[in-house]
Backbone as JSON, one array per atom type, in Angstrom:
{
  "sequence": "XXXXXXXXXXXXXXXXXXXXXXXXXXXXXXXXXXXXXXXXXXXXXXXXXXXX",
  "N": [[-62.12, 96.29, 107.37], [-64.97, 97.34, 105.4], [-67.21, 96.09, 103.19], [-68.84, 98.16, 101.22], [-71.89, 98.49, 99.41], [-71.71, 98.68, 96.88], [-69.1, 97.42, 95.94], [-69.7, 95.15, 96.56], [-71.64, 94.23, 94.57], [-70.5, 95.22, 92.76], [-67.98, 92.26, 92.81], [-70.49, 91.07, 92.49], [-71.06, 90.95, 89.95], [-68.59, 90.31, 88.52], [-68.31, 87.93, 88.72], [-70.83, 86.39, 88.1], [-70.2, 87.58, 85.28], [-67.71, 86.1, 84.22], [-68.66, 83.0, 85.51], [-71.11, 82.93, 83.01], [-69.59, 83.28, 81.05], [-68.12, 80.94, 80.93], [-69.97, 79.17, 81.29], [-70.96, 79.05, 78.76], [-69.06, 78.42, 76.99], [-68.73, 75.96, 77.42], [-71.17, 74.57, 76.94], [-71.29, 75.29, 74.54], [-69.36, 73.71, 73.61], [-70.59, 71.41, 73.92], [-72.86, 71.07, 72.78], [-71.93, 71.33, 69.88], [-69.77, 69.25, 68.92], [-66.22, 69.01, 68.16], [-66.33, 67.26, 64.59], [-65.12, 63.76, 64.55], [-62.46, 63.22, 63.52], [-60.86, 65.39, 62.51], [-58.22, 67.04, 62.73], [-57.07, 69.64, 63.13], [-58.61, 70.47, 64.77], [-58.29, 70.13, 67.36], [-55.63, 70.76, 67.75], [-55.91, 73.93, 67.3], [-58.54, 75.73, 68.22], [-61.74, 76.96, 66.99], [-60.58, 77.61, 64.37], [-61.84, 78.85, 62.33], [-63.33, 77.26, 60.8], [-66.64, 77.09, 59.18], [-69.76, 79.18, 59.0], [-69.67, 79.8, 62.03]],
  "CA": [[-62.54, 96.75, 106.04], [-66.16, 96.8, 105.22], [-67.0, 96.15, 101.51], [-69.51, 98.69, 100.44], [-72.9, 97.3, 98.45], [-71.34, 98.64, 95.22], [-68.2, 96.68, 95.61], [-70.35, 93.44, 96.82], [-72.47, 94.33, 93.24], [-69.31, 94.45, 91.45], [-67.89, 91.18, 92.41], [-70.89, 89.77, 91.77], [-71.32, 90.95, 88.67], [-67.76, 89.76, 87.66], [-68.25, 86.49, 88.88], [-71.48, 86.56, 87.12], [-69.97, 87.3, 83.96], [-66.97, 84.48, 84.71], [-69.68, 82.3, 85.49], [-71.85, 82.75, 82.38], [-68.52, 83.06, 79.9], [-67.51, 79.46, 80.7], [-71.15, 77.81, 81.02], [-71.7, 79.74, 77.32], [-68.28, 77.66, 76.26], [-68.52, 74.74, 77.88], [-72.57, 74.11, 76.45], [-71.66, 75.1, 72.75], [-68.9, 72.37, 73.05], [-71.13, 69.83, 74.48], [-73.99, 71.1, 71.31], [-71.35, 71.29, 68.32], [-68.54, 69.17, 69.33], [-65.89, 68.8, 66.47], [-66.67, 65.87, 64.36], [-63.8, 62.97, 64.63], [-60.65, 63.03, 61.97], [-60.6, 66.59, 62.7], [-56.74, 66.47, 63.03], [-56.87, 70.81, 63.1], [-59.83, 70.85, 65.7], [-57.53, 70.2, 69.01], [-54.47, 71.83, 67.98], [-56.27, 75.45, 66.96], [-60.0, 75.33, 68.32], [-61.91, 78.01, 66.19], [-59.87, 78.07, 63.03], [-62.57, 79.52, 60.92], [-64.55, 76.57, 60.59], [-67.66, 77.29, 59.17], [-69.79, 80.69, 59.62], [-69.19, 80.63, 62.99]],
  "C": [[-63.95, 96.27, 105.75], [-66.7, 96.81, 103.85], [-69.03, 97.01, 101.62], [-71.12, 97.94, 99.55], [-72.42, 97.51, 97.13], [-69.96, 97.66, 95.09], [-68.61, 95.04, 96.1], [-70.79, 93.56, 94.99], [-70.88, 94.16, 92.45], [-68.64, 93.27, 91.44], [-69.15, 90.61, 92.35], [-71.47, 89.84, 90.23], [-69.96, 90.61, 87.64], [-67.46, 88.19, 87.58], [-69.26, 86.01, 88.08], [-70.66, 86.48, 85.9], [-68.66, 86.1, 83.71], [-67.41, 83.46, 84.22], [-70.06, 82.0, 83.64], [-70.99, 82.45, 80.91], [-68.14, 81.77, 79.86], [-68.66, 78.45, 80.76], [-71.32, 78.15, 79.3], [-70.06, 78.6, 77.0], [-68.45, 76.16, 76.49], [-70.14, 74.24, 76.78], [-72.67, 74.07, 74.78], [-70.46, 73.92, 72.98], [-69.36, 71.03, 73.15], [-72.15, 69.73, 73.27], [-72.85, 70.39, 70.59], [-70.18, 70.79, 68.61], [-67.93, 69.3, 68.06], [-66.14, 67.14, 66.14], [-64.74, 64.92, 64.19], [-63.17, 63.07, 63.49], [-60.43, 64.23, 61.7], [-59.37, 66.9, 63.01], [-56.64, 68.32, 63.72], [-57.72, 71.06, 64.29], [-59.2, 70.92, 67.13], [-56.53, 71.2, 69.07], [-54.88, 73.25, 67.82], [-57.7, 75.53, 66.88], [-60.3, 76.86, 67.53], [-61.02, 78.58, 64.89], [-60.62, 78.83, 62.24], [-63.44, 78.37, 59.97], [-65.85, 77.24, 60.19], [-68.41, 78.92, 59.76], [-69.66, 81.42, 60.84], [-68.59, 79.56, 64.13]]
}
């Protein structure tokens, strides 16, 4: 089986987006962590905190 250049381009454009979806989460939790006595912040991350 020989993979094609469009099916090389598509995994790497899903690994790509993979990739860039978990450095984009991982970097805003390392910016805006939650602040401590946040009792709601572990059990249900994104409650509606704030505008965003």
């Amino acid at each position: 089986m020989r993979s094609t250049a469009q099916e090389v381009t598509l995994a790497g454009v899903r690994t790509g987006l993979a990739l860039t979806t978990t450095m984009t989460l991982v970097v805003r939790r390392a910016i805006r962590p939650d602040p401590p006595g946040a009792g709601s912040g572990a059990a249900r991350p994104g409650s509606g905190r704030g505008p965003r």
